[in-house]
Amino acid sequence: VAARLIAVAVPVPALDLLTYRVPELLPTPVAGARVVVPLGKRTLTGVVVGEADQPAADVTLKDILRILDETAFLPADVLQLTEWVSDYYLAGPGATLAAAMPPHALTNRVDAFRNVRLVTLTAEGHDVAARTAIGPRCAPDAALPHLGTRQREVLAILQGSPDGLDSAALTAHGISAAVVSRLKVMGLATIRQERRDRDPFASGSAALTPTARDLDRVLTPEQQDALQQLRLMAQARRFQVALLHGVTGSGKTEVYLQLAEEVRNAGRGVLMLVPEIALTPAVAAAFRQRFGSGVAIQHSGLSDGERHDQWHRIRRGDVDVVIGTRSAIFVPLAKPGLIVVDEEHDTSYKQEDTPRYHGRDVAVMRGKFAGALVVLGSATPAMESFYNARHDRYTAITLTRRVLDRAMADVRVVDMREEMAEEGPDVILSRALREALHARLEKKEQTLVLLNRRGYAAAVFCRQCGATIDCPNCSVSLTVHRAGPNWRARCHYCNFARLVPQTCANCAAPYLERVGFGTERVEAEIASLFPGARIGRVDRDSVRRRGSLTEALNRFGRGELDVLVGTQMIAKGHDFPKVTLVGVISADVGLGLADFRAAERTFQLLTQVAGRAGRGVHLGEAIIQTLFPEHYSITLACAQDYPTFYAKEIEYRHAMRYPPVIAMINVVVRGRTYEAAMQGAADLASRTSAHANPSLGRFVILGPAPAPLTKLRGEHRAQFFLKGTSRAGMRHAVREALKELPEIARKASVDVDPLSVL
DNA sequence: AGCACGCCGACT
DNA sequence: GTCGGCGTGCTC
């Protein structure tokens, strides 16, 4: 009998599939089952991917040690999806699998759900409790067990709780374990284990303030048309992609909800992806409100235990609606019939470490494998998505009007060059914004102030010698933060931090100056201009603590703050009806970057943030400060004119040969020295170009060149790009080159469809 | 990623 | 003399 060989994916990023033998005594595990395998000196848990052929002669095969699952732990369609992700994004199967698994499924065999000890009375316990209650008045006609006062009290409490009391409730009643155990010994109480799933909505890690208003439930004619089109697509029960392009405030969420309800009633599952739960609480809350406990939630803000519980609820088939962030695309939801990607243009769908997948694109593939309808929704679709709609790969559905006929915000552009000429070079808030802010404070209306740059000052430089304070590990200057009475300089890439010195380290001159400004400075500026204003700030620094973002947004939502200053975090899908003013401090942050998506990002950010104003009964106003008032991304965002922006931008992408017109792959090679990184990148690039295969399409290689961050966390980096019309050919060439140069491959990271070339 | 082996500085 | 720093190499 030939040995049974299986291919196992192990959670080790650098490794490919490994082949193991199934020993005589064990059955052949099914694909998707977890198995415990020896690896080197370690023992770890992997997942069976399928049968394997005899590998090359030089490897000695080992036996698997244990089979953890009789049936597939990962269902076949999820396994298929992870295989696609590994292949498309050139990531190891182990790394991809780790992304698809619930926490602890591979590291720890102890189930992480919480087993609750529940104490209940036995039949006899009830009897005794009843007799005890009347005991003092009646003669002790029957022998009562000898009970202490505490025991009698506990019996009474338990009698009032037929469902039992868990340990938390026992503690709340001041009942000690000793009393319970004595009752148990007497046979009056039982203790049973009950599996209880943690509810992330209740625990606070996803505590949401519902803002969905009933008024929005009545669909506008436009929403009804959109819903009808989507309904027909869903009923076809085959793979299709719809791009729902609806202006901010046009009521996309309500369309998703009604569609989801219908798909669910037809017996199929619904998967809803959102960029970040904490930033789009309204959508999650609306789903929870509509579908109740039939909704599972998945995102990185949950504790491991919560995520684990939710994953198993889905796996058991207890829920048919799942809402979550990008990794939720891998959840084991049975029979998905609808996959919605809300705010599909959002860059947080892209995972920035291996596997570098794009949640939206994986969602489209999952829909393809499942024969489901995929709905991509946005007010500012990604160039890729609109391009696909224009080329008939996606069906475009458009919502052009806001619900309840609310007007779009009135947008004004302030030319900061003129403002500086009149007010001096240090002006942060223009006169127009100061006046508008003042008016809102008087009227008790709210204001959002956006500056997409954190910290107090962008850098410190010496007025005598021009030196800046740079990060010792990365090729950037340190950003200044205020830390109580001190000034700290911190690296935004590696978190290196130091106090800002009194004198220049280079020339010893005491003329160190802070240059540029960020959100902390804006917050301070507003506080000094309007001493009575209640100001909050939301950026990565202020919300480091878990739950603090939700807390800050909820405070603002409840009206406990007048002004919220923040980075792009505040521009996402919030619905704050009392906001009537949005100020953008430097709209051109990012336009100066040499990134081919700079204009797209700026347009999206400005359109989205302007859309935050005027979502209630009052008219909204947006004031946009910029040094480039004539730049098309700014003028067209002010006009809320997506089609014209797309037309202009796609022309540029054609001319410059950039995505979505062509495909790109970025390869970064790290090295101990600059020379080593460049050499590695050059070798890899030349092997890649040697594997060009004209029958798979042509591509060009740009570089190698130093990466934009030449040094990051102490490592030097060099990069090259592939540009071409066929991803298959490009991926093939890179894959072969990596295989030929394994020692360089270990220091290389590959980004297929990079979102940023910076 | 771990976990080994392996070759050079400050200590009982 | 060795305890331990992390550089390099391997894992079916």
XYZ file of N, CA, C and O in Angstrom, chain A residues 642-709:
272
model
N -17.945 63.955 -9.728
C -17.136 62.751 -9.929
C -16.874 62.448 -11.406
O -15.730 62.165 -11.777
N -17.898 62.470 -12.260
C -17.650 62.066 -13.649
C -16.555 62.869 -14.327
O -15.720 62.313 -15.044
N -16.547 64.187 -14.090
C -15.512 65.002 -14.717
C -14.143 64.664 -14.124
O -13.135 64.588 -14.827
N -14.121 64.441 -12.822
C -12.848 64.063 -12.218
C -12.330 62.776 -12.841
O -11.173 62.673 -13.230
N -13.214 61.796 -12.969
C -12.801 60.513 -13.537
C -12.241 60.710 -14.943
O -11.189 60.181 -15.295
N -12.962 61.474 -15.739
C -12.549 61.674 -17.132
C -11.151 62.280 -17.200
O -10.305 61.853 -17.981
N -10.897 63.272 -16.355
C -9.604 63.949 -16.366
C -8.495 63.023 -15.857
O -7.406 62.951 -16.417
N -8.825 62.309 -14.786
C -7.821 61.470 -14.144
C -7.458 60.267 -15.019
O -6.290 59.870 -15.103
N -8.448 59.704 -15.704
C -8.161 58.507 -16.500
C -7.294 58.879 -17.718
O -6.472 58.091 -18.171
N -7.451 60.102 -18.149
C -6.620 60.610 -19.243
C -5.147 60.612 -18.808
O -4.259 60.159 -19.530
N -4.936 61.091 -17.589
C -3.584 61.116 -17.031
C -3.037 59.694 -16.848
O -1.883 59.407 -17.178
N -3.886 58.775 -16.379
C -3.424 57.396 -16.166
C -3.061 56.736 -17.508
O -2.124 55.945 -17.584
N -3.843 57.079 -18.550
C -3.520 56.564 -19.884
C -2.177 57.102 -20.344
O -1.301 56.350 -20.765
N -2.018 58.411 -20.221
C -0.818 59.057 -20.729
C 0.429 58.538 -20.016
O 1.464 58.317 -20.640
N 0.308 58.326 -18.706
C 1.481 57.944 -17.923
C 1.603 56.430 -17.743
O 2.524 55.968 -17.082
N 0.682 55.674 -18.324
C 0.671 54.222 -18.162
C 0.630 53.824 -16.687
O 1.568 53.206 -16.164
N -0.412 54.223 -16.041
C -0.613 53.859 -14.639
C -1.924 53.093 -14.494
O -2.808 53.214 -15.342
N -2.090 52.330 -13.406
C -3.359 51.651 -13.158
C -4.498 52.682 -13.111
O -4.243 53.823 -12.727
N -5.715 52.342 -13.481
C -6.149 50.989 -13.839
C -5.931 50.624 -15.299
O -6.344 49.558 -15.727
N -5.241 51.512 -16.037
C -5.056 51.248 -17.465
C -4.088 50.075 -17.672
O -4.236 49.273 -18.587
N -3.096 49.977 -16.810
C -2.178 48.843 -16.841
C -2.107 48.270 -15.414
O -2.697 48.831 -14.498
N -1.402 47.158 -15.267
C -1.246 46.569 -13.936
C 0.169 46.814 -13.436
O 1.100 46.988 -14.238
N 0.310 46.853 -12.135
C 1.629 47.075 -11.545
C 1.926 46.058 -10.459
O 1.027 45.605 -9.756
N 3.195 45.729 -10.329
C 3.668 44.962 -9.179
C 4.884 45.696 -8.640
O 5.734 46.153 -9.412
N 4.957 45.829 -7.345
C 6.080 46.504 -6.703
C 6.853 45.468 -5.883
O 6.265 44.677 -5.161
N 8.176 45.469 -6.055
C 9.007 44.547 -5.280
C 10.018 45.353 -4.475
O 10.770 46.145 -5.046
N 10.015 45.195 -3.160
C 10.967 45.893 -2.295
C 11.927 44.861 -1.722
O 11.504 43.821 -1.215
N 13.232 45.147 -1.821
C 14.231 44.246 -1.253
C 14.943 44.968 -0.112
O 15.406 46.099 -0.272
N 14.979 44.319 1.032
C 15.626 44.907 2.206
C 17.063 44.405 2.311
O 17.364 43.295 1.860
N 17.915 45.217 2.910
C 19.301 44.797 3.073
C 19.952 45.485 4.253
O 19.450 46.500 4.735
N 21.061 44.906 4.704
C 21.766 45.495 5.834
C 22.417 46.810 5.452
O 22.573 47.704 6.269
N 22.821 46.892 4.192
C 23.393 48.136 3.700
C 22.622 48.559 2.460
O 21.895 47.756 1.869
N 22.820 49.801 2.103
C 22.194 50.322 0.898
C 22.635 49.498 -0.313
O 21.826 49.099 -1.160
N 23.940 49.191 -0.373
C 24.490 48.460 -1.513
C 23.895 47.060 -1.600
O 23.559 46.581 -2.687
N 23.763 46.399 -0.440
C 23.222 45.042 -0.440
C 21.782 45.034 -0.946
O 21.382 44.169 -1.725
N 21.002 46.037 -0.506
C 19.610 46.105 -0.941
C 19.536 46.346 -2.444
O 18.775 45.683 -3.159
N 20.359 47.273 -2.945
C 20.351 47.581 -4.378
C 20.794 46.366 -5.200
O 20.213 46.067 -6.238
N 21.831 45.678 -4.708
C 22.320 44.508 -5.427
C 21.258 43.415 -5.485
O 21.002 42.822 -6.531
N 20.610 43.163 -4.333
C 19.555 42.164 -4.274
C 18.421 42.503 -5.233
O 17.938 41.639 -5.975
N 18.026 43.777 -5.228
C 16.931 44.194 -6.100
C 17.336 44.056 -7.563
O 16.543 43.611 -8.404
N 18.594 44.400 -7.873
C 19.065 44.305 -9.256
C 19.066 42.847 -9.720
O 18.628 42.531 -10.835
N 19.540 41.942 -8.862
C 19.577 40.521 -9.219
C 18.168 39.989 -9.454
O 17.903 39.285 -10.431
N 17.274 40.348 -8.532
C 15.906 39.852 -8.632
C 15.224 40.419 -9.880
O 14.518 39.704 -10.599
N 15.504 41.708 -10.152
C 14.903 42.331 -11.324
C 15.388 41.658 -12.598
O 14.599 41.406 -13.527
N 16.675 41.312 -12.645
C 17.174 40.740 -13.895
C 16.652 39.314 -14.083
O 16.345 38.903 -15.199
N 16.512 38.566 -12.996
C 15.902 37.232 -13.120
C 14.436 37.353 -13.544
O 13.938 36.565 -14.328
N 13.753 38.360 -12.987
C 12.345 38.571 -13.334
C 12.217 38.845 -14.821
O 11.368 38.261 -15.504
N 13.079 39.696 -15.331
C 12.947 40.057 -16.734
C 13.312 38.864 -17.618
O 12.763 38.695 -18.702
N 14.190 37.980 -17.110
C 14.531 36.776 -17.871
C 13.335 35.831 -17.994
O 13.303 34.984 -18.884
N 12.382 35.966 -17.096
C 11.219 35.078 -17.135
C 10.028 35.686 -17.853
O 8.924 35.139 -17.760
N 10.259 36.777 -18.533
C 9.163 37.349 -19.326
C 8.776 36.327 -20.380
O 9.635 35.706 -21.003
N 7.491 36.149 -20.532
C 7.005 35.171 -21.495
C 5.972 35.874 -22.383
O 4.857 36.141 -21.933
N 6.369 36.186 -23.634
C 5.500 37.003 -24.492
C 4.091 36.417 -24.645
O 3.134 37.165 -24.797
N 3.980 35.094 -24.530
C 2.645 34.517 -24.697
C 1.748 34.838 -23.502
O 0.531 34.719 -23.571
N 2.386 35.248 -22.396
C 1.599 35.649 -21.215
C 1.460 37.176 -21.125
O 1.025 37.709 -20.111
N 1.862 37.875 -22.170
C 1.754 39.336 -22.134
C 3.083 39.989 -21.823
O 3.978 39.368 -21.267
N 3.191 41.242 -22.217
C 4.470 41.946 -22.048
C 4.448 42.824 -20.811
O 3.401 43.240 -20.353
N 5.655 43.087 -20.308
C 5.760 44.050 -19.203
C 7.122 44.708 -19.249
O 8.038 44.211 -19.913
N 7.229 45.833 -18.564
C 8.530 46.485 -18.438
C 8.913 46.512 -16.969
O 8.048 46.454 -16.095
N 10.205 46.595 -16.718
C 10.678 46.729 -15.344
C 11.267 48.116 -15.169
O 12.085 48.558 -15.980
N 10.821 48.824 -14.146
C 11.354 50.146 -13.824
C 12.206 50.016 -12.567
O 11.755 49.525 -11.551
N 13.427 50.458 -12.647
C 14.318 50.338 -11.496
C 15.304 49.217 -11.741
O 15.447 48.764 -12.862
N 15.997 48.758 -10.704
C 15.800 49.116 -9.294
C 16.287 50.526 -8.947
O 17.172 51.061 -9.599
N 15.671 51.049 -7.907
C 16.017 52.364 -7.403
C 15.820 52.332 -5.894
O 15.127 51.451 -5.396
N 16.415 53.280 -5.176
C 16.148 53.319 -3.736
C 14.649 53.486 -3.494
O 13.994 54.225 -4.220
N 14.095 52.779 -2.527
C 12.685 52.941 -2.217
C 12.455 54.334 -1.635
O 13.401 54.941 -1.130
N 11.236 54.853 -1.721
C 10.986 56.211 -1.199
C 11.432 56.374 0.250
O 11.951 57.410 0.621
N 11.228 55.355 1.055
C 11.824 55.381 2.390
C 13.051 54.482 2.301
O 12.967 53.278 2.489
